[in-house]
PDB file of C-alpha atoms and ligand atoms in Angstrom:
ATOM      1  CA  VAL A   1      27.387  -2.787 -13.241  1.00 97.00           C
ATOM      2  CA  LYS A   2      28.228  -6.239 -11.933  1.00 98.00           C
ATOM      3  CA  LEU A   3      31.578  -8.034 -11.652  1.00 98.00           C
ATOM      4  CA  TRP A   4      32.103 -11.776 -11.162  1.00 98.00           C
ATOM      5  CA  HIS A   5      35.454 -11.946  -9.448  1.00 98.00           C
ATOM      6  CA  CYS A   6      38.009 -14.257  -7.817  1.00 97.00           C
ATOM      7  CA  ALA A   7      40.532 -12.706  -5.435  1.00 96.00           C
ATOM      8  CA  ASP A   8      43.741 -11.456  -7.058  1.00 96.00           C
ATOM      9  CA  THR A   9      42.968 -12.937 -10.479  1.00 97.00           C
ATOM     10  CA  ARG A  10      42.850 -10.873 -13.666  1.00 98.00           C
ATOM     11  CA  SER A  11      39.416  -9.591 -12.627  1.00 98.00           C
ATOM     12  CA  PHE A  12      41.320  -7.521 -10.049  1.00 98.00           C
ATOM     13  CA  ARG A  13      42.079  -5.175 -12.974  1.00 98.00           C
ATOM     14  CA  VAL A  14      38.362  -4.433 -13.266  1.00 98.00           C
ATOM     15  CA  LEU A  15      37.792  -4.104  -9.516  1.00 98.00           C
ATOM     16  CA  TRP A  16      40.699  -1.661  -9.234  1.00 98.00           C
ATOM     17  CA  ALA A  17      39.387   0.382 -12.215  1.00 98.00           C
ATOM     18  CA  LEU A  18      35.905   0.549 -10.647  1.00 98.00           C
ATOM     19  CA  GLU A  19      37.465   1.838  -7.432  1.00 98.00           C
ATOM     20  CA  GLU A  20      39.582   4.410  -9.325  1.00 98.00           C
ATOM     21  CA  ILE A  21      36.431   5.691 -11.084  1.00 98.00           C
ATOM     22  CA  GLY A  22      34.388   5.634  -7.880  1.00 98.00           C
ATOM     23  CA  LEU A  23      31.507   3.798  -9.557  1.00 97.00           C
ATOM     24  CA  SER A  24      29.063   1.801  -7.465  1.00 97.00           C
ATOM     25  CA  TYR A  25      28.934  -1.859  -8.466  1.00 98.00           C
ATOM     26  CA  ASP A  26      27.739  -5.308  -7.469  1.00 97.00           C
ATOM     27  CA  ILE A  27      30.405  -7.910  -6.951  1.00 97.00           C
ATOM     28  CA  GLU A  28      30.176 -11.685  -6.784  1.00 96.00           C
ATOM     29  CA  LEU A  29      33.332 -13.029  -5.148  1.00 95.00           C
ATOM     30  CA  MET A  30      33.747 -16.694  -6.066  1.00 95.00           C
ATOM     31  CA  PRO A  31      36.092 -19.522  -5.074  1.00 94.00           C
ATOM     32  CA  PHE A  32      38.764 -20.386  -7.672  1.00 94.00           C
ATOM     33  CA  PRO A  33      38.343 -21.930 -10.188  1.00 95.00           C
ATOM     34  CA  PRO A  34      34.686 -20.947 -10.539  1.00 96.00           C
ATOM     35  CA  ARG A  35      34.413 -23.255 -13.581  1.00 95.00           C
ATOM     36  CA  ALA A  36      34.573 -26.205 -11.150  1.00 95.00           C
ATOM     37  CA  LYS A  37      33.386 -24.646  -7.892  1.00 95.00           C
ATOM     38  CA  VAL A  38      30.452 -22.416  -8.770  1.00 96.00           C
ATOM     39  CA  PRO A  39      27.426 -24.308 -10.101  1.00 95.00           C
ATOM     40  CA  GLY A  40      25.835 -22.410 -12.952  1.00 96.00           C
ATOM     41  CA  TYR A  41      28.827 -20.148 -13.648  1.00 98.00           C
ATOM     42  CA  LEU A  42      29.365 -21.733 -17.087  1.00 97.00           C
ATOM     43  CA  GLU A  43      25.908 -20.452 -18.037  1.00 97.00           C
ATOM     44  CA  ILE A  44      27.195 -16.929 -17.383  1.00 97.00           C
ATOM     45  CA  ASN A  45      30.611 -17.425 -19.026  1.00 97.00           C
ATOM     46  CA  PRO A  46      31.084 -20.618 -21.074  1.00 97.00           C
ATOM     47  CA  LEU A  47      34.874 -20.517 -20.539  1.00 96.00           C
ATOM     48  CA  GLY A  48      34.410 -20.371 -16.772  1.00 97.00           C
ATOM     49  CA  THR A  49      37.085 -17.681 -16.487  1.00 98.00           C
ATOM     50  CA  VAL A  50      37.067 -14.416 -14.563  1.00 98.00           C
ATOM     51  CA  PRO A  51      36.344 -11.638 -15.039  1.00 98.00           C
ATOM     52  CA  THR A  52      32.808 -11.599 -16.277  1.00 98.00           C
ATOM     53  CA  PHE A  53      31.502  -8.060 -16.360  1.00 98.00           C
ATOM     54  CA  ASN A  54      28.005  -6.887 -17.033  1.00 98.00           C
ATOM     55  CA  ASP A  55      26.823  -3.358 -17.783  1.00 98.00           C
ATOM     56  CA  GLY A  56      23.152  -3.446 -18.700  1.00 95.00           C
ATOM     57  CA  LEU A  57      22.920  -5.343 -21.974  1.00 93.00           C
ATOM     58  CA  VAL A  58      26.707  -5.543 -22.359  1.00 95.00           C
ATOM     59  CA  THR A  59      28.750  -8.535 -21.163  1.00 98.00           C
ATOM     60  CA  MET A  60      32.551  -8.684 -21.395  1.00 98.00           C
ATOM     61  CA  THR A  61      35.141 -11.269 -20.339  1.00 98.00           C
ATOM     62  CA  GLU A  62      38.557  -9.713 -21.181  1.00 98.00           C
ATOM     63  CA  SER A  63      40.020  -7.827 -18.241  1.00 98.00           C
ATOM     64  CA  SER A  64      42.120  -5.256 -20.120  1.00 98.00           C
ATOM     65  CA  ALA A  65      39.305  -4.618 -22.612  1.00 98.00           C
ATOM     66  CA  ILE A  66      36.938  -3.941 -19.693  1.00 98.00           C
ATOM     67  CA  VAL A  67      39.375  -1.367 -18.262  1.00 98.00           C
ATOM     68  CA  HIS A  68      39.537   0.180 -21.754  1.00 98.00           C
ATOM     69  CA  TYR A  69      35.717   0.223 -21.933  1.00 98.00           C
ATOM     70  CA  LEU A  70      35.331   1.801 -18.485  1.00 98.00           C
ATOM     71  CA  GLY A  71      38.045   4.377 -19.172  1.00 98.00           C
ATOM     72  CA  THR A  72      36.392   5.558 -22.385  1.00 98.00           C
ATOM     73  CA  LYS A  73      32.872   5.383 -20.959  1.00 98.00           C
ATOM     74  CA  TYR A  74      33.932   7.522 -17.984  1.00 98.00           C
ATOM     75  CA  PRO A  75      36.478   9.902 -19.579  1.00 97.00           C
ATOM     76  CA  ASP A  76      36.540  12.193 -16.522  1.00 97.00           C
ATOM     77  CA  SER A  77      38.272   9.367 -14.634  1.00 98.00           C
ATOM     78  CA  GLY A  78      41.383   9.982 -16.765  1.00 98.00           C
ATOM     79  CA  LEU A  79      41.880   6.213 -17.077  1.00 98.00           C
ATOM     80  CA  ALA A  80      41.713   6.313 -20.875  1.00 98.00           C
ATOM     81  CA  ILE A  81      43.889   8.277 -23.240  1.00 98.00           C
ATOM     82  CA  LEU A  82      41.630   9.313 -26.091  1.00 96.00           C
ATOM     83  CA  PRO A  83      42.452   9.231 -29.855  1.00 96.00           C
ATOM     84  CA  ALA A  84      43.087  12.977 -30.128  1.00 96.00           C
ATOM     85  CA  ASP A  85      45.906  12.733 -27.569  1.00 97.00           C
ATOM     86  CA  PRO A  86      49.436  12.119 -28.953  1.00 97.00           C
ATOM     87  CA  ALA A  87      49.919   9.447 -26.238  1.00 98.00           C
ATOM     88  CA  TYR A  88      46.904   7.418 -27.492  1.00 98.00           C
ATOM     89  CA  ALA A  89      48.925   4.842 -29.477  1.00 98.00           C
ATOM     90  CA  GLU A  90      51.353   4.306 -26.613  1.00 98.00           C
ATOM     91  CA  TRP A  91      48.441   3.853 -24.206  1.00 98.00           C
ATOM     92  CA  LEU A  92      46.817   1.248 -26.466  1.00 98.00           C
ATOM     93  CA  ASN A  93      50.141  -0.572 -26.781  1.00 98.00           C
ATOM     94  CA  TRP A  94      50.456  -0.881 -22.986  1.00 98.00           C
ATOM     95  CA  MET A  95      46.809  -1.942 -22.701  1.00 98.00           C
ATOM     96  CA  TYR A  96      47.317  -4.860 -25.122  1.00 97.00           C
ATOM     97  CA  LEU A  97      50.818  -5.715 -23.859  1.00 97.00           C
ATOM     98  CA  SER A  98      49.434  -6.127 -20.346  1.00 98.00           C
ATOM     99  CA  ASP A  99      47.744  -9.431 -21.057  1.00 97.00           C
ATOM    100  CA  ALA A 100      49.087 -10.683 -24.396  1.00 96.00           C
ATOM    101  CA  THR A 101      52.764 -10.138 -23.553  1.00 96.00           C
ATOM    102  CA  LEU A 102      53.038  -9.969 -19.762  1.00 97.00           C
ATOM    103  CA  THR A 103      50.370 -12.166 -18.181  1.00 96.00           C
ATOM    104  CA  PHE A 104      50.641 -14.919 -20.780  1.00 94.00           C
ATOM    105  CA  PRO A 105      54.043 -16.361 -19.648  1.00 95.00           C
ATOM    106  CA  GLN A 106      52.944 -16.013 -16.011  1.00 95.00           C
ATOM    107  CA  THR A 107      50.053 -18.381 -16.682  1.00 94.00           C
ATOM    108  CA  ILE A 108      52.565 -21.143 -17.486  1.00 95.00           C
ATOM    109  CA  VAL A 109      54.488 -20.408 -14.259  1.00 94.00           C
ATOM    110  CA  LEU A 110      51.246 -20.490 -12.272  1.00 94.00           C
ATOM    111  CA  ARG A 111      50.149 -23.782 -13.755  1.00 94.00           C
ATOM    112  CA  TYR A 112      53.420 -25.708 -13.651  1.00 95.00           C
ATOM    113  CA  GLY A 113      55.007 -23.946 -10.660  1.00 92.00           C
ATOM    114  CA  THR A 114      51.961 -23.710  -8.339  1.00 91.00           C
ATOM    115  CA  PHE A 115      48.955 -25.771  -9.444  1.00 91.00           C
ATOM    116  CA  GLU A 116      50.722 -28.809 -10.958  1.00 93.00           C
ATOM    117  CA  PRO A 117      54.248 -28.753  -9.488  1.00 90.00           C
ATOM    118  CA  GLY A 118      56.666 -31.368 -10.786  1.00 90.00           C
ATOM    119  CA  ARG A 119      54.827 -31.961 -14.067  1.00 91.00           C
ATOM    120  CA  ALA A 120      56.819 -29.435 -16.119  1.00 92.00           C
ATOM    121  CA  SER A 121      59.202 -27.616 -13.763  1.00 87.00           C
ATOM    122  CA  ASN A 122      61.469 -26.641 -16.668  1.00 93.00           C
ATOM    123  CA  ALA A 123      58.584 -24.838 -18.319  1.00 94.00           C
ATOM    124  CA  ALA A 124      57.804 -22.986 -15.066  1.00 94.00           C
ATOM    125  CA  ASP A 125      61.452 -21.850 -14.717  1.00 93.00           C
ATOM    126  CA  ASP A 126      61.814 -20.924 -18.395  1.00 95.00           C
ATOM    127  CA  TYR A 127      58.596 -18.900 -18.470  1.00 95.00           C
ATOM    128  CA  ALA A 128      59.493 -17.142 -15.187  1.00 95.00           C
ATOM    129  CA  ARG A 129      62.712 -15.973 -16.838  1.00 96.00           C
ATOM    130  CA  TRP A 130      60.816 -15.063 -19.993  1.00 95.00           C
ATOM    131  CA  PHE A 131      58.321 -12.979 -18.012  1.00 96.00           C
ATOM    132  CA  LEU A 132      61.112 -11.148 -16.161  1.00 97.00           C
ATOM    133  CA  SER A 133      62.894 -10.341 -19.407  1.00 95.00           C
ATOM    134  CA  ARG A 134      59.624  -8.997 -20.813  1.00 95.00           C
ATOM    135  CA  LEU A 135      59.636  -6.419 -18.018  1.00 97.00           C
ATOM    136  CA  LYS A 136      62.503  -4.597 -19.778  1.00 96.00           C
ATOM    137  CA  HIS A 137      60.038  -2.448 -21.640  1.00 95.00           C
ATOM    138  CA  VAL A 138      58.289  -1.465 -18.384  1.00 98.00           C
ATOM    139  CA  GLU A 139      61.646  -0.924 -16.659  1.00 98.00           C
ATOM    140  CA  ARG A 140      62.831   1.517 -19.298  1.00 98.00           C
ATOM    141  CA  LYS A 141      59.644   3.556 -19.049  1.00 98.00           C
ATOM    142  CA  VAL A 142      59.287   3.683 -15.249  1.00 98.00           C
ATOM    143  CA  SER A 143      62.927   4.641 -14.765  1.00 98.00           C
ATOM    144  CA  GLN A 144      62.072   7.877 -16.593  1.00 97.00           C
ATOM    145  CA  ALA A 145      58.531   8.572 -15.343  1.00 98.00           C
ATOM    146  CA  ASP A 146      56.213   7.697 -12.471  1.00 98.00           C
ATOM    147  CA  TRP A 147      53.524   6.244 -14.762  1.00 98.00           C
ATOM    148  CA  LEU A 148      53.553   4.454 -18.108  1.00 98.00           C
ATOM    149  CA  CYS A 149      52.107   7.072 -20.439  1.00 98.00           C
ATOM    150  CA  GLY A 150      50.515  10.468 -20.800  1.00 96.00           C
ATOM    151  CA  ASP A 151      52.382  11.862 -17.749  1.00 96.00           C
ATOM    152  CA  ARG A 152      49.635  10.619 -15.427  1.00 98.00           C
ATOM    153  CA  PHE A 153      48.166   7.450 -13.904  1.00 98.00           C
ATOM    154  CA  THR A 154      45.910   5.681 -16.462  1.00 98.00           C
ATOM    155  CA  GLY A 155      44.211   2.351 -17.084  1.00 98.00           C
ATOM    156  CA  ALA A 156      47.526   1.150 -18.557  1.00 98.00           C
ATOM    157  CA  ASP A 157      49.016   1.313 -15.059  1.00 98.00           C
ATOM    158  CA  ILE A 158      46.128  -0.850 -13.832  1.00 99.00           C
ATOM    159  CA  THR A 159      46.405  -3.472 -16.561  1.00 98.00           C
ATOM    160  CA  VAL A 160      50.218  -3.675 -16.500  1.00 98.00           C
ATOM    161  CA  GLY A 161      50.230  -3.249 -12.690  1.00 98.00           C
ATOM    162  CA  TYR A 162      48.133  -6.394 -12.356  1.00 98.00           C
ATOM    163  CA  ALA A 163      50.961  -8.386 -13.985  1.00 98.00           C
ATOM    164  CA  LEU A 164      53.177  -7.151 -11.141  1.00 98.00           C
ATOM    165  CA  LEU A 165      50.573  -8.262  -8.594  1.00 98.00           C
ATOM    166  CA  LEU A 166      50.494 -11.719 -10.162  1.00 97.00           C
ATOM    167  CA  ALA A 167      54.313 -11.758 -10.227  1.00 97.00           C
ATOM    168  CA  SER A 168      54.388 -11.048  -6.509  1.00 97.00           C
ATOM    169  CA  TYR A 169      51.917 -13.907  -5.943  1.00 95.00           C
ATOM    170  CA  LEU A 170      54.342 -16.097  -7.926  1.00 95.00           C
ATOM    171  CA  LYS A 171      57.220 -14.806  -5.750  1.00 95.00           C
ATOM    172  CA  LEU A 172      58.957 -13.240  -8.736  1.00 97.00           C
ATOM    173  CA  ASP A 173      58.901  -9.739  -7.249  1.00 97.00           C
ATOM    174  CA  ALA A 174      62.275 -10.220  -5.530  1.00 97.00           C
ATOM    175  CA  ARG A 175      63.723 -10.409  -9.058  1.00 96.00           C
ATOM    176  CA  PHE A 176      62.163  -7.127 -10.270  1.00 98.00           C
ATOM    177  CA  PRO A 177      64.678  -4.498 -11.444  1.00 97.00           C
ATOM    178  CA  ASP A 178      64.867  -1.584  -8.940  1.00 98.00           C
ATOM    179  CA  ALA A 179      62.825   0.829 -11.073  1.00 98.00           C
ATOM    180  CA  VAL A 180      60.041  -1.771 -11.426  1.00 98.00           C
ATOM    181  CA  SER A 181      60.049  -2.410  -7.650  1.00 98.00           C
ATOM    182  CA  ALA A 182      59.669   1.326  -7.043  1.00 98.00           C
ATOM    183  CA  TYR A 183      56.827   1.489  -9.612  1.00 98.00           C
ATOM    184  CA  TRP A 184      55.115  -1.503  -7.951  1.00 98.00           C
ATOM    185  CA  ALA A 185      55.359   0.299  -4.584  1.00 98.00           C
ATOM    186  CA  ARG A 186      53.730   3.418  -6.143  1.00 98.00           C
ATOM    187  CA  LEU A 187      50.889   1.289  -7.515  1.00 98.00           C
ATOM    188  CA  LYS A 188      50.224  -0.438  -4.180  1.00 98.00           C
ATOM    189  CA  ASP A 189      50.173   2.952  -2.502  1.00 98.00           C
ATOM    190  CA  ARG A 190      47.137   4.113  -4.465  1.00 98.00           C
ATOM    191  CA  THR A 191      43.963   4.537  -2.439  1.00 98.00           C
ATOM    192  CA  ALA A 192      41.887   2.682  -5.049  1.00 98.00           C
ATOM    193  CA  PHE A 193      44.299  -0.284  -5.112  1.00 98.00           C
ATOM    194  CA  GLN A 194      43.989  -0.584  -1.343  1.00 98.00           C
ATOM    195  CA  ALA A 195      40.209  -0.159  -1.498  1.00 98.00           C
ATOM    196  CA  ALA A 196      39.975  -2.988  -4.056  1.00 98.00           C
ATOM    197  CA  LYS A 197      42.083  -5.228  -1.815  1.00 97.00           C
ATOM    198  CA  LYS A 198      39.800  -4.396   1.121  1.00 97.00           C
ATOM    199  CA  VAL A 199      36.623  -5.176  -0.870  1.00 96.00           C
ATOM    200  CA  GLN A 200      38.050  -8.634  -1.596  1.00 93.00           C
ATOM    201  CA  LEU A 201      38.635  -9.256   2.119  1.00 91.00           C
ATOM    202  CA  ILE A 202      35.166  -8.100   3.125  1.00 89.00           C
ATOM    203  CA  GLU A 203      33.585 -10.238   0.401  1.00 81.00           C
ATOM    204  CA  LEU A 204      35.743 -13.204   1.387  1.00 84.00           C
ATOM    205  CA  ALA A 205      34.686 -12.901   5.026  1.00 84.00           C
ATOM    206  CA  GLU A 206      31.054 -12.887   3.863  1.00 82.00           C
ATOM    207  CA  LEU A 207      31.667 -15.908   1.640  1.00 78.00           C
ATOM    208  CA  LEU A 208      33.144 -17.780   4.597  1.00 79.00           C
ATOM    209  CA  GLY A 209      30.384 -16.571   6.898  1.00 77.00           C
ATOM    210  CA  THR A 210      32.827 -14.845   9.238  1.00 64.00           C
ATOM    211  CA  ALA A 211      31.831 -11.222   8.589  1.00 57.00           C
TER     212      ALA A 211
HETATM  213  N1  GSH B   1      42.571 -12.946 -21.209  1.00 92.49           N
HETATM  214  C1  GSH B   1      41.600 -13.090 -20.149  1.00 92.49           C
HETATM  215  C2  GSH B   1      41.996 -14.287 -19.322  1.00 92.49           C
HETATM  216  C3  GSH B   1      40.975 -14.674 -18.273  1.00 92.49           C
HETATM  217  C4  GSH B   1      41.504 -15.830 -17.422  1.00 92.49           C
HETATM  218  O1  GSH B   1      42.063 -16.811 -17.954  1.00 92.49           O
HETATM  219  N2  GSH B   1      41.308 -15.738 -16.097  1.00 92.49           N
HETATM  220  C5  GSH B   1      41.833 -16.751 -15.215  1.00 92.49           C
HETATM  221  C6  GSH B   1      42.124 -16.132 -13.844  1.00 92.49           C
HETATM  222  S1  GSH B   1      43.465 -14.999 -13.883  1.00 92.49           S
HETATM  223  C7  GSH B   1      40.774 -17.817 -14.958  1.00 92.49           C
HETATM  224  O2  GSH B   1      39.620 -17.491 -14.800  1.00 92.49           O
HETATM  225  N3  GSH B   1      41.190 -19.097 -14.891  1.00 92.49           N
HETATM  226  C8  GSH B   1      40.316 -20.157 -14.488  1.00 92.49           C
HETATM  227  C9  GSH B   1      40.083 -21.182 -15.550  1.00 92.49           C
HETATM  228  O3  GSH B   1      40.725 -21.121 -16.619  1.00 92.49           O
HETATM  229  O4  GSH B   1      39.242 -22.046 -15.310  1.00 92.49           O
HETATM  230  C10 GSH B   1      41.555 -11.806 -19.322  1.00 92.49           C
HETATM  231  O5  GSH B   1      42.514 -11.010 -19.348  1.00 92.49           O
HETATM  232  O6  GSH B   1      40.546 -11.541 -18.681  1.00 92.49           O
END
C-alpha cells in the first residue's frame, strides 16, 4: 500500500493505523499544502488534499474511511468492530463523528487562527469554543472507560484521537477537560503512535536532505 502524507495532517490517522496493524507500506511525505507545493499531485488527487491512499487498484482520500477500510480488511488487528458485535453501531458513530463533527470546526480555527490571522479572528475564537464543547461526548465516554468503544483500543480511538492531536497543534489542549487530557496521554503513549511520529521525522529528514 502507499500513503501520500503531510506531517500531522489528517493523513496521520492512516499512518497510525498502518503502524498499529504492522503492515509494510510506502510513504510519500510532502510539504504542506501539496496542492501548491508538489507538482503533479493534483493528477493523483484532484482536490490536492491528504491523505491519498492506494491499495492496488483502490484509491481513497477520506482519512476515517481509510482507517475503517484497513480495520475491516485486517480484522485480526482489532481496529474494526464488526457488524455482529453489539458495539458495531457505536464504533461507526465514533468513526463518522471523528471528522464530520470534531475536525470540521478545527479547520476554521486553523485557517483563521493560524494561516490567515486577523481576517476572521471572531470565527477562529467561536469555532475553538464550538470544538471544545463538542468534546463533551468524548469526555463522558473516557471518564468511564480507557477507550471509546468495545472495551478495547480500536480505529475509533485513532480517528477521534487525531482530532486531539490537531487540537494540541492549535494549542487548545490546555482547555481539555481532565478526562480528555488523560485519554490523550494514553493515546500518545501507544507504541504505534510513537512509531508513526518517528516515521514522519525520518521522512522529513530525508526530504530536507539531512538524514
Ligand atoms: N475529510 C478529509 C479531509 C482532507 C483534508 O482536507 N486534508 C487537509 C489536511 S488535514 C488538506 O489536505 N488540506 C490542504 C488543502 O486543502 O489544500 C479527510 O478526513 O481525509
